[in-house]
XYZ file of C-alpha atoms in Angstrom:
735
model
C 16.552 35.173 14.351
C 14.209 32.245 13.721
C 14.885 28.691 14.926
C 13.386 25.596 13.316
C 13.113 21.899 14.073
C 13.815 20.148 10.794
C 13.609 16.714 9.246
C 16.674 16.024 7.116
C 16.127 13.600 4.264
C 16.846 9.941 5.080
C 17.443 10.683 8.770
C 15.287 9.547 11.675
C 16.575 12.218 14.067
C 15.342 15.808 14.137
C 17.831 18.732 13.856
C 17.751 22.439 14.666
C 18.622 25.135 12.102
C 18.337 28.913 12.157
C 17.574 31.668 9.676
C 17.072 35.414 9.477
C 14.166 34.693 7.144
C 10.737 33.419 8.095
C 9.817 29.907 6.896
C 6.475 28.154 7.037
C 5.888 24.678 8.444
C 5.917 22.231 5.520
C 8.445 24.161 3.401
C 11.441 22.353 1.960
C 14.825 24.018 2.402
C 18.417 23.420 1.406
C 20.677 22.886 4.423
C 24.269 21.912 5.061
C 24.314 18.532 6.770
C 27.649 16.788 7.492
C 29.316 19.038 4.885
C 26.807 18.160 2.179
C 23.801 19.903 0.724
C 20.636 18.128 1.833
C 16.898 18.651 1.720
C 15.336 19.722 5.001
C 11.650 19.990 5.885
C 10.452 22.575 8.413
C 8.550 20.709 11.135
C 8.087 23.448 13.714
C 9.371 26.813 14.889
C 10.873 27.030 18.401
C 11.879 29.856 20.707
C 15.478 30.544 21.635
C 14.653 29.565 25.227
C 13.726 26.067 24.034
C 17.120 25.409 22.424
C 19.141 22.535 23.862
C 22.415 23.556 22.165
C 24.251 26.876 21.961
C 23.145 29.330 19.269
C 26.677 29.460 17.810
C 26.628 25.746 17.003
C 23.377 25.947 15.048
C 23.831 26.123 11.279
C 21.964 28.491 8.998
C 19.407 27.328 6.450
C 21.049 27.864 3.057
C 17.925 28.666 1.027
C 14.347 27.777 0.320
C 14.164 24.795 -2.025
C 12.301 25.364 -5.309
C 9.798 22.519 -4.777
C 6.190 22.277 -3.682
C 5.635 22.544 0.061
C 3.467 20.220 2.155
C 0.204 21.870 3.321
C -0.045 22.530 7.063
C -2.999 20.149 7.489
C -0.960 17.312 5.968
C 1.946 18.221 8.262
C -0.366 17.770 11.261
C -1.422 14.425 9.827
C 2.233 13.371 9.466
C 2.882 14.072 13.142
C -0.237 12.165 14.204
C 0.706 9.100 12.118
C 4.217 9.142 13.590
C 2.867 9.192 17.146
C -0.152 6.892 16.777
C 1.637 4.164 14.798
C 4.920 4.455 16.745
C 6.868 5.349 13.609
C 9.341 8.145 12.780
C 9.365 11.208 10.534
C 11.621 9.595 7.960
C 9.264 6.710 7.147
C 6.059 8.737 7.452
C 7.223 11.572 5.193
C 8.361 9.076 2.563
C 4.900 7.509 2.642
C 3.079 10.846 2.442
C 5.189 12.951 0.076
C 6.154 11.656 -3.397
C 9.954 11.563 -3.507
C 9.919 12.557 -7.168
C 8.916 16.088 -6.149
C 12.082 16.631 -4.152
C 15.296 18.001 -5.601
C 17.629 15.838 -7.626
C 21.250 15.408 -6.598
C 24.082 15.283 -9.114
C 27.868 15.293 -8.924
C 29.749 18.090 -10.705
C 33.440 18.129 -11.602
C 35.032 21.589 -11.176
C 38.405 22.513 -12.717
C 40.460 23.768 -9.766
C 43.167 25.330 -11.973
C 40.545 27.628 -13.441
C 38.920 28.470 -10.096
C 42.202 29.307 -8.365
C 43.702 31.352 -11.185
C 46.116 33.887 -9.763
C 46.626 32.067 -6.494
C 49.834 30.406 -5.384
C 50.383 26.659 -5.412
C 47.768 25.971 -8.080
C 47.776 22.230 -8.816
C 49.338 21.452 -12.162
C 47.411 18.829 -14.041
C 49.519 16.012 -15.503
C 52.129 18.329 -17.058
C 54.662 15.532 -16.964
C 54.320 11.899 -17.895
C 53.267 9.848 -14.883
C 52.994 6.108 -14.697
C 53.445 5.866 -18.451
C 50.453 8.075 -19.095
C 50.386 9.297 -22.696
C 50.880 13.046 -23.028
C 48.181 13.235 -25.726
C 45.555 12.059 -23.219
C 46.835 14.568 -20.668
C 46.637 17.430 -23.158
C 43.200 16.343 -24.231
C 41.986 16.349 -20.594
C 43.549 19.799 -19.947
C 42.050 21.387 -23.034
C 38.626 19.832 -22.388
C 38.453 21.062 -18.788
C 39.729 24.563 -19.705
C 36.824 24.921 -22.123
C 34.169 23.349 -19.908
C 35.390 24.636 -16.497
C 32.713 22.510 -14.809
C 30.703 19.521 -16.009
C 28.704 16.688 -14.504
C 30.775 13.855 -13.118
C 28.839 11.431 -15.328
C 29.884 13.327 -18.483
C 33.488 13.387 -17.336
C 33.482 9.601 -16.868
C 32.016 9.127 -20.348
C 34.828 11.123 -21.969
C 37.866 9.966 -19.992
C 39.176 6.771 -18.489
C 38.639 5.969 -14.841
C 42.422 6.123 -14.358
C 42.715 9.724 -15.588
C 39.692 10.902 -13.584
C 40.955 9.276 -10.375
C 44.425 10.822 -10.810
C 42.895 14.238 -11.411
C 40.944 13.928 -8.162
C 43.952 12.580 -6.241
C 46.241 15.424 -7.429
C 43.473 17.958 -6.679
C 43.332 19.164 -10.253
C 39.557 18.864 -10.059
C 37.121 18.758 -7.182
C 33.848 16.855 -7.117
C 30.918 18.719 -5.618
C 27.430 17.388 -4.874
C 24.803 19.767 -6.244
C 21.038 20.002 -6.037
C 18.990 20.547 -9.161
C 15.273 21.141 -9.443
C 13.048 18.355 -10.703
C 11.456 19.404 -13.961
C 7.691 19.562 -14.035
C 5.945 20.112 -17.340
C 4.158 23.395 -17.818
C 0.511 23.324 -16.832
C -1.708 22.081 -19.611
C -4.907 23.850 -20.542
C -7.382 21.907 -18.407
C -10.990 21.980 -19.533
C -12.481 21.625 -16.037
C -15.716 20.496 -17.642
C -18.546 18.956 -15.633
C -21.320 17.234 -17.547
C -24.707 18.788 -16.874
C -26.430 15.421 -17.205
C -28.090 14.507 -13.945
C -26.979 11.298 -12.269
C -30.224 9.343 -12.029
C -30.811 7.975 -8.536
C -33.597 5.769 -7.252
C -35.522 6.594 -4.073
C -33.163 4.678 -1.767
C -30.082 6.315 -3.270
C -31.590 9.810 -3.168
C -32.398 9.403 0.548
C -28.790 8.342 1.179
C -27.382 11.352 -0.699
C -29.655 13.799 1.125
C -28.748 12.311 4.488
C -25.003 12.634 3.845
C -25.360 16.113 2.378
C -27.678 17.586 4.990
C -26.836 15.931 8.323
C -24.217 17.382 10.643
C -22.450 14.037 11.110
C -18.902 13.792 9.745
C -18.606 10.003 9.369
C -20.930 7.640 7.489
C -21.085 3.915 6.810
C -22.891 3.198 3.537
C -23.849 -0.467 3.764
C -25.413 -1.533 0.492
C -25.918 -4.970 -1.000
C -23.657 -5.738 -3.966
C -24.963 -3.963 -7.035
C -27.084 -1.498 -5.049
C -25.518 1.506 -6.784
C -23.162 2.908 -4.164
C -20.989 4.342 -6.945
C -23.880 6.487 -8.250
C -24.189 7.981 -4.764
C -20.472 8.774 -4.701
C -20.686 10.386 -8.148
C -23.598 12.593 -7.140
C -21.771 13.813 -4.038
C -18.565 14.518 -5.981
C -20.491 16.422 -8.645
C -22.268 18.585 -6.065
C -18.921 19.348 -4.389
C -17.282 20.322 -7.688
C -20.118 22.613 -8.707
C -19.693 24.543 -5.451
C -15.887 24.758 -5.653
C -14.950 21.807 -3.424
C -12.799 18.722 -3.954
C -13.082 15.010 -3.193
C -10.830 11.995 -2.636
C -12.151 8.654 -3.892
C -10.205 5.621 -2.628
C -10.388 2.105 -4.058
C -8.695 -0.944 -2.500
C -6.853 -2.151 -5.604
C -5.087 -0.511 -8.518
C -7.087 -2.859 -10.737
C -10.260 -0.922 -9.883
C -8.892 2.496 -10.832
C -9.340 1.807 -14.566
C -13.071 1.217 -14.114
C -13.583 4.182 -11.785
C -11.348 6.588 -13.717
C -13.412 5.957 -16.841
C -16.614 6.824 -14.977
C -15.168 9.887 -13.240
C -13.500 11.285 -16.360
C -16.643 10.720 -18.412
C -18.547 12.822 -15.888
C -15.928 15.341 -14.767
C -13.467 15.528 -17.668
C -9.871 16.381 -16.799
C -10.275 17.724 -13.270
C -9.668 14.113 -12.186
C -6.214 13.132 -10.893
C -5.047 9.533 -10.515
C -2.593 8.514 -7.778
C -1.247 5.028 -7.106
C 2.040 3.120 -6.896
C 2.079 1.951 -10.532
C 2.350 5.486 -11.937
C 5.674 6.544 -13.416
C 7.680 9.236 -11.618
C 6.731 11.824 -14.240
C 3.027 10.936 -13.892
C 3.166 11.243 -10.090
C 5.013 14.533 -10.344
C 2.491 16.048 -12.742
C -0.609 14.850 -10.881
C 0.645 15.954 -7.462
C 1.471 19.428 -8.798
C -1.986 19.795 -10.359
C -3.646 18.789 -7.081
C -1.417 21.006 -4.918
C -2.080 24.022 -7.145
C -5.836 23.427 -7.169
C -6.085 22.602 -10.881
C -7.495 19.147 -10.190
C -10.092 18.727 -7.476
C -11.077 15.052 -7.742
C -8.473 12.455 -6.761
C -8.910 8.731 -7.283
C -6.383 6.183 -6.182
C -5.338 3.409 -3.861
C -4.100 3.730 -0.272
C -1.566 6.589 -0.565
C -4.075 8.888 -2.303
C -5.440 9.689 1.175
C -2.520 12.147 1.466
C -3.370 14.060 -1.732
C -3.198 17.837 -1.006
C -6.701 18.555 -2.362
C -7.799 22.155 -1.870
C -11.197 22.797 -0.255
C -11.633 19.097 0.432
C -15.249 18.164 1.164
C -15.577 14.387 0.778
C -13.310 11.412 1.437
C -14.908 8.286 -0.006
C -13.462 4.882 0.874
C -15.039 2.225 -1.333
C -14.950 -1.437 -0.248
C -13.781 -0.188 3.142
C -13.441 -3.723 4.531
C -10.457 -4.591 2.327
C -7.125 -5.440 3.950
C -5.201 -3.477 1.311
C -6.171 -0.248 3.078
C -3.664 -1.207 5.780
C -0.005 -0.534 4.981
C 2.109 -3.625 5.646
C 5.404 -1.842 6.327
C 6.531 1.146 8.375
C 4.486 3.269 8.937
C 1.762 0.634 9.293
C -1.141 3.046 8.972
C -4.741 2.197 8.118
C -6.487 4.477 5.626
C -9.688 4.459 7.675
C -8.007 5.950 10.753
C -6.023 8.443 8.679
C -9.185 9.604 6.882
C -11.004 10.166 10.168
C -8.056 12.088 11.622
C -7.674 14.188 8.472
C -11.367 15.132 8.620
C -10.999 16.166 12.269
C -7.893 18.262 11.471
C -9.279 19.990 8.378
C -12.907 20.272 9.577
C -15.881 20.572 7.202
C -14.995 17.207 5.642
C -17.328 14.229 5.485
C -15.965 10.692 5.283
C -18.038 7.944 3.660
C -17.100 4.286 4.159
C -18.850 2.048 1.645
C -19.226 -1.735 1.494
C -21.708 -4.558 1.081
C -19.761 -6.373 3.807
C -18.294 -3.733 6.155
C -15.492 -4.721 8.479
C -16.967 -5.861 11.775
C -15.145 -3.009 13.528
C -16.834 -0.452 11.253
C -20.264 -2.014 11.646
C -19.800 -2.054 15.414
C -18.966 1.671 15.279
C -22.151 2.238 13.286
C -24.154 0.266 15.832
C -22.732 2.338 18.689
C -23.248 5.656 16.892
C -19.660 6.598 16.021
C -20.585 6.244 12.335
C -23.903 7.234 10.806
C -25.374 4.060 9.280
C -27.065 4.265 5.864
C -28.366 1.044 4.295
C -29.247 0.157 0.705
C -31.219 -3.082 0.634
C -32.171 -3.320 -3.044
C -30.056 -3.810 -6.143
C -29.930 -0.929 -8.622
C -32.284 -1.096 -11.655
C -34.263 -3.920 -10.011
C -31.467 -6.455 -10.586
C -31.976 -9.641 -8.562
C -29.691 -11.033 -5.858
C -27.918 -14.081 -7.388
C -28.946 -17.614 -6.506
C -26.456 -19.694 -4.490
C -25.540 -23.362 -4.812
C -23.141 -25.132 -2.432
C -21.113 -28.065 -3.779
C -19.331 -30.540 -1.491
C -15.786 -31.103 -2.758
C -15.504 -34.244 -0.643
C -17.569 -35.939 -3.336
C -15.195 -35.140 -6.202
C -11.468 -35.836 -6.653
C -11.077 -32.953 -9.116
C -10.884 -29.170 -8.867
C -14.144 -28.842 -10.777
C -17.360 -30.496 -9.654
C -19.849 -31.765 -12.215
C -22.256 -29.052 -11.081
C -19.798 -26.211 -11.733
C -18.774 -27.627 -15.128
C -22.414 -27.947 -16.172
C -23.183 -24.346 -15.222
C -20.060 -23.050 -17.025
C -21.123 -24.927 -20.159
C -24.664 -23.526 -20.009
C -23.406 -19.983 -19.444
C -21.026 -20.152 -22.413
C -23.813 -21.583 -24.600
C -25.948 -18.516 -23.782
C -23.006 -16.238 -24.811
C -22.703 -14.960 -21.246
C -19.527 -14.584 -19.190
C -18.053 -16.467 -16.235
C -15.878 -15.369 -13.290
C -13.908 -18.090 -11.490
C -12.105 -17.225 -8.248
C -9.307 -19.141 -6.557
C -7.276 -17.233 -4.016
C -4.012 -18.982 -4.788
C -1.666 -18.304 -7.692
C 1.010 -20.580 -9.258
C 0.455 -24.089 -10.670
C 0.756 -25.892 -7.354
C 1.628 -24.394 -3.986
C 4.336 -26.955 -3.295
C 6.153 -29.996 -4.678
C 7.104 -33.061 -2.680
C 9.580 -35.762 -3.704
C 7.791 -39.107 -3.950
C 10.911 -41.050 -2.897
C 12.346 -39.151 0.082
C 9.637 -36.612 0.947
C 11.888 -33.586 0.338
C 10.020 -30.277 -0.250
C 11.914 -27.404 -1.974
C 12.205 -24.526 0.503
C 13.054 -20.865 -0.174
C 16.683 -19.975 0.622
C 15.562 -16.696 2.227
C 12.318 -17.707 3.931
C 11.062 -20.640 5.965
C 8.358 -21.446 3.452
C 7.978 -23.903 0.589
C 8.487 -22.734 -2.979
C 5.477 -22.677 -5.294
C 5.707 -24.368 -8.680
C 5.052 -22.299 -11.823
C 4.725 -24.713 -14.721
C 4.626 -22.222 -17.611
C 7.989 -20.741 -16.622
C 9.259 -24.047 -15.184
C 10.264 -22.214 -12.022
C 10.012 -22.516 -8.266
C 9.186 -19.191 -6.612
C 8.728 -17.767 -3.135
C 5.489 -15.900 -2.446
C 7.148 -13.691 0.169
C 10.561 -12.502 -0.994
C 10.284 -13.125 -4.750
C 13.182 -15.600 -4.869
C 13.000 -17.887 -7.887
C 15.001 -20.724 -9.412
C 14.690 -22.977 -12.428
C 13.113 -26.379 -11.782
C 15.497 -29.170 -12.832
C 12.789 -31.819 -12.299
C 15.193 -33.707 -10.041
C 15.139 -33.867 -6.260
C 18.168 -32.059 -4.815
C 18.242 -34.551 -1.949
C 17.951 -37.986 -3.610
C 18.005 -37.280 -7.353
C 14.552 -38.741 -8.011
C 12.447 -37.244 -10.797
C 9.136 -38.237 -9.220
C 7.203 -35.443 -7.539
C 3.758 -34.987 -6.013
C 2.069 -31.666 -6.754
C 0.171 -30.462 -3.688
C -2.480 -27.753 -3.928
C -3.797 -26.194 -7.125
C -3.202 -22.595 -8.140
C -4.621 -20.389 -10.874
C -2.096 -21.688 -13.446
C -3.293 -25.249 -13.003
C -6.960 -24.247 -13.059
C -6.342 -22.330 -16.288
C -4.724 -25.383 -17.885
C -7.624 -27.611 -16.847
C -10.171 -25.103 -18.131
C -8.490 -24.929 -21.525
C -8.542 -28.705 -21.724
C -12.267 -28.898 -20.895
C -13.508 -25.794 -22.743
C -11.135 -25.677 -25.693
C -13.243 -23.156 -27.613
C -13.610 -20.725 -24.707
C -11.523 -17.560 -24.561
C -9.922 -17.500 -21.104
C -8.010 -14.731 -19.335
C -6.130 -15.255 -16.069
C -5.558 -12.412 -13.590
C -3.036 -12.625 -10.762
C 0.161 -10.830 -9.795
C 2.132 -12.937 -12.292
C 0.084 -11.922 -15.337
C -0.761 -8.317 -14.431
C 2.222 -6.058 -13.751
C 1.386 -2.524 -14.871
C -1.437 -0.001 -14.798
C -1.904 -0.538 -18.542
C -2.309 -4.303 -18.027
C -5.218 -3.691 -15.652
C -6.871 -1.239 -18.037
C -6.504 -3.517 -21.056
C -7.859 -6.608 -19.297
C -10.798 -4.720 -17.808
C -11.803 -3.218 -21.163
C -11.222 -6.437 -23.132
C -13.389 -8.506 -20.791
C -16.100 -5.856 -20.575
C -16.198 -5.665 -24.380
C -16.620 -9.431 -24.720
C -13.145 -10.382 -25.921
C -13.021 -13.177 -23.307
C -15.615 -15.650 -22.064
C -14.052 -16.682 -18.755
C -12.053 -14.574 -16.312
C -10.073 -16.624 -13.818
C -8.231 -14.973 -10.968
C -7.365 -14.526 -7.325
C -9.511 -12.441 -4.976
C -8.452 -9.321 -6.881
C -11.324 -9.908 -9.341
C -13.920 -10.065 -6.556
C -13.457 -6.397 -5.643
C -16.024 -4.103 -7.194
C -15.793 -4.989 -10.892
C -18.968 -4.316 -12.854
C -19.399 -6.620 -15.858
C -23.025 -6.578 -17.095
C -22.700 -9.874 -19.008
C -21.318 -11.941 -16.092
C -24.058 -14.304 -14.920
C -22.007 -17.065 -13.287
C -19.464 -16.795 -10.487
C -17.648 -19.901 -9.288
C -15.617 -20.092 -6.081
C -13.232 -22.954 -6.850
C -12.197 -23.518 -3.212
C -13.771 -21.374 -0.495
C -11.737 -22.947 2.333
C -8.344 -21.372 1.584
C -8.815 -18.243 3.738
C -11.121 -19.982 6.216
C -8.306 -22.270 7.393
C -5.922 -19.432 8.337
C -5.030 -19.271 12.068
C -6.485 -15.768 12.448
C -9.443 -14.582 14.530
C -10.675 -12.670 11.448
C -10.516 -15.706 9.115
C -14.269 -16.274 9.179
C -15.022 -12.592 8.597
C -12.606 -12.409 5.651
C -14.050 -15.562 4.084
C -17.595 -14.243 4.459
C -16.571 -10.968 2.799
C -14.805 -12.712 -0.082
C -17.761 -15.008 -0.773
C -20.364 -12.241 -0.693
C -18.226 -9.847 -2.738
C -17.459 -12.561 -5.295
C -21.132 -13.450 -5.578
C -21.897 -9.782 -6.108
C -20.202 -9.839 -9.515
C -23.006 -12.039 -10.923
C -26.274 -10.827 -12.448
C -25.688 -7.117 -11.868
C -28.134 -5.958 -14.523
C -31.177 -7.555 -16.207
C -29.796 -11.091 -16.475
C -30.146 -13.380 -13.461
C -26.983 -14.507 -11.696
C -25.803 -17.813 -10.263
C -23.069 -18.463 -7.687
C -21.434 -21.863 -7.165
C -19.433 -22.232 -3.936
C -17.224 -25.318 -3.762
C -16.139 -26.323 -0.257
C -14.933 -29.267 1.839
C -16.903 -27.916 4.802
C -20.459 -27.092 3.722
C -21.711 -27.124 7.335
C -19.419 -24.258 8.329
C -21.258 -21.277 9.813
C -19.641 -18.880 7.318
C -20.980 -20.843 4.343
C -24.466 -21.073 5.848
C -24.646 -17.342 6.598
C -23.331 -16.465 3.132
C -26.031 -18.299 1.197
C -28.683 -16.697 3.423
C -27.157 -13.219 2.896
C -27.223 -13.005 6.688
C -24.505 -10.450 7.435
C -26.270 -9.308 10.607
C -26.586 -12.851 11.998
C -22.944 -13.690 11.395
C -21.835 -10.328 12.834
C -23.788 -10.894 16.068
C -22.372 -14.401 16.486
C -18.806 -13.194 15.957
C -19.250 -10.294 18.363
C -20.195 -12.679 21.168
C -16.886 -14.525 20.743
C -14.776 -11.379 20.350
C -16.295 -9.736 23.416
C -15.581 -12.846 25.468
C -11.930 -12.907 24.327
C -11.477 -9.110 24.252
C -10.610 -9.002 20.546
C -11.350 -5.913 18.399
C -13.594 -3.975 18.412
C -13.682 -4.484 22.200
C -9.958 -4.776 22.858
C -6.970 -3.344 21.010
C -3.978 -5.216 19.611
C -0.320 -4.413 19.046
C 2.210 -6.821 17.575
C 5.923 -6.252 17.985
C 8.083 -7.909 15.296
C 11.795 -8.185 16.109
C 14.056 -9.524 13.382
C 17.698 -10.061 12.499
C 19.692 -11.603 9.668
C 21.635 -13.503 12.344
C 19.752 -16.206 14.230
C 22.414 -16.652 16.891
C 21.646 -14.582 19.964
C 18.370 -13.283 18.543
C 16.153 -14.968 21.122
C 18.121 -13.452 24.015
C 17.969 -9.943 22.501
C 14.225 -10.301 21.910
C 13.712 -11.386 25.517
C 15.652 -8.338 26.680
C 13.195 -6.083 24.829
C 10.231 -8.094 26.118
C 11.448 -7.944 29.728
C 11.825 -4.166 29.610
C 8.327 -3.673 28.167
C 6.760 -6.246 30.482
C 8.423 -4.969 33.659
C 7.501 -1.363 32.924
C 3.917 -2.370 32.045
C 3.501 -4.291 35.305
C 4.696 -1.264 37.217
C 2.476 1.277 35.452
C -0.638 -0.610 34.288
C -3.263 -2.436 36.259
C -3.954 -5.426 34.019
C -7.619 -6.314 33.493
C -9.240 -9.559 32.374
C -7.917 -10.759 28.982
C -5.175 -8.108 28.922
C -1.668 -9.467 28.456
C 1.756 -9.209 26.846
C 2.719 -12.587 25.407
C 6.112 -14.178 25.823
C 8.177 -13.798 22.617
C 7.513 -16.565 20.099
C 8.787 -17.455 16.650
C 6.607 -15.848 13.980
C 4.311 -18.281 12.099
C 6.645 -17.771 9.149
C 9.898 -17.658 11.050
C 12.200 -16.464 8.280
C 11.279 -13.963 5.559
C 13.708 -12.414 3.089
C 16.734 -13.596 5.032
C 15.568 -12.276 8.392
C 14.629 -14.426 11.386
C 11.521 -13.123 13.150
C 10.031 -13.173 16.632
C 6.690 -11.702 17.647
C 5.336 -10.254 20.871
C 1.547 -10.107 21.026
C -0.113 -7.423 23.175
C -3.831 -7.125 23.916
C -5.322 -4.334 26.022
C -8.569 -2.488 26.585
C -8.944 0.926 24.994
C -8.276 2.640 28.329
C -4.821 1.041 28.620
C -3.680 0.978 24.991
C -2.191 4.502 25.126
C -0.235 3.577 28.251
C 1.341 0.526 26.623
C 2.182 2.561 23.509
C 4.011 5.128 25.650
C 5.910 2.314 27.365
C 6.939 0.867 23.983
C 8.156 4.328 22.887
C 10.286 4.641 26.019
C 11.813 1.179 25.584
C 12.505 1.765 21.881
C 14.408 4.973 22.678
C 16.721 3.096 25.039
C 17.026 -0.223 23.193
C 20.396 -0.228 21.403
C 20.977 -3.890 20.507
C 22.927 -4.202 17.264
C 21.561 -5.854 14.140
C 17.993 -5.911 15.477
C 15.146 -4.384 13.516
C 11.955 -3.640 15.445
C 8.620 -3.063 13.754
C 5.535 -2.186 15.781
C 2.160 -2.955 14.218
C -0.606 -0.974 15.934
C -4.107 -2.312 15.174
C -2.834 -5.222 13.035
C -5.190 -6.897 10.565
C -2.989 -9.946 10.066
C -1.482 -12.179 12.724
C 1.508 -13.067 10.529
């Protein structure tokens, strides 16, 4: 007899099942759970001596499920993510394994009279009039069920009234059974698996980088190259070499918007061995791509964050482009970071090399390169001899408008030369809040403690956090006044102003309100690249890796938006955004210009940006972080405790804090700048109807594992009702 620890779908606990047959770790099975058929995943095999319950009480596995299993290396990764990020199997498996590949559940109605033929006391179905029921309907039901014997519950409800169906169930004339059916996957298409024989032309700097990655024994590399230095050509060469020798690669990009550009390049070079994985795919697309990858038919995977879990066979390279981007960190349970997962996957699978690429690496990554944990490779020249763009700083204190005279003049000149413009403002909507002129009332979200943003084109007020929206009546709900002050400009307002100033220009706006689907991204990218638009206006999404040869002017409408965040990484993030934005200009033969508008032109971030002095800004920041024990020197954990009931929340949070704090004081010798903060209201106290408290923890690397084990222990014993606890290990945002 074999005994298995199993994850049962939608359950956080782990259960034991037995079988006379041998099952592999990662296989999906059908099991009976609380008298229902459920999907179970084999996590581990255990010996009979390890059982904590009697053998007789352990249920048998019903059968192997006819779906694709999870490879053993990915199963090891699942366990590591669960432990490292203080999560659970339920949330981790949902993040790793596409749900569309599991079995479908459906209800089936079975005609009991037919099943129990020949037995005594067979239920008679409506053979007499009951409750005024028409005999014709009864006869119709009887005849239908005699012919069908069993049908789906949905079909039954379509053909008969709810009253008849409910009576049939009540009188036990039919039984309803929950069944599992296999998800349909289309038959494998005839894949060409063609690789172009054309050589990818590399310059001397790029060739040295490729040879170093290919030939050195190191597993982890940081490719730091100025914007436009041709990092993508290096990636392509490595992927091609891997394919030609029978190996696969994973290529990660920070935004879905960038997949259109990269997919075009990869498919042009490698035909249809390229699989695309990201959240905007339909269920059928995910199902098909995952099956191709799992079966080894597609060896190159491109996608956003979750593509790191793709079951690529003979994986050789994991490439993480624009590695500094925050989108590589998952913002809900499990709160994993792609960088850490990639490193762990390489260690588990062996023979994998991980390449982190960026013009502005995260300071943690650059620190690791400086200390030797990552192999540093630098590209200091732009590809094809393109020049670094020229910077100009404009003081917004000297203008009352969103556009300075300098920026308007440069836009006009660029349009006259038939060249294209990128304008970046990291704030959507028309204005970020409205304020009543008479009484000072500001419309606030019903679900969150944050002001509603005004969207003029839809005439709506919307919440940026929970998605709540309401029509704008243009009257103050407090005093009835129709006079409002619009505070803060968003992309909608900038677009309106642009159209008023440059009436002949063709303008496209990109933000989460205008771009919803994968096709939207593809269409906008191709239309702008092909010259259908003159000006692209958008949030920071357009600063991430786009390559438009005809863009010669980039304007940062307001560079202070991120800089003013109460976050120790605010300066770093602003520096990255400015440099990355500037990198979209003058990427080929035409010279580029960057206009940075700011209210604080003497800020160190602005000064270092225009000097392209990444190293100088890094060194200055490291001095401060070392002094305060912030990453990369110290490690952070944030505990977020929330409830939809505010009453009593503070006391319940303090109970959790006291348990963690008391245990930590007993087991950890606190060093300088190590602490567990008292609970405090989150900067945004209420989000999506839940009131939130935070507990901030900062420890050296030597003590971080100890505090994580303490948190695990407290979580296992903390049983307060209506409290949701989320633990963010290595947070990248303080909110």
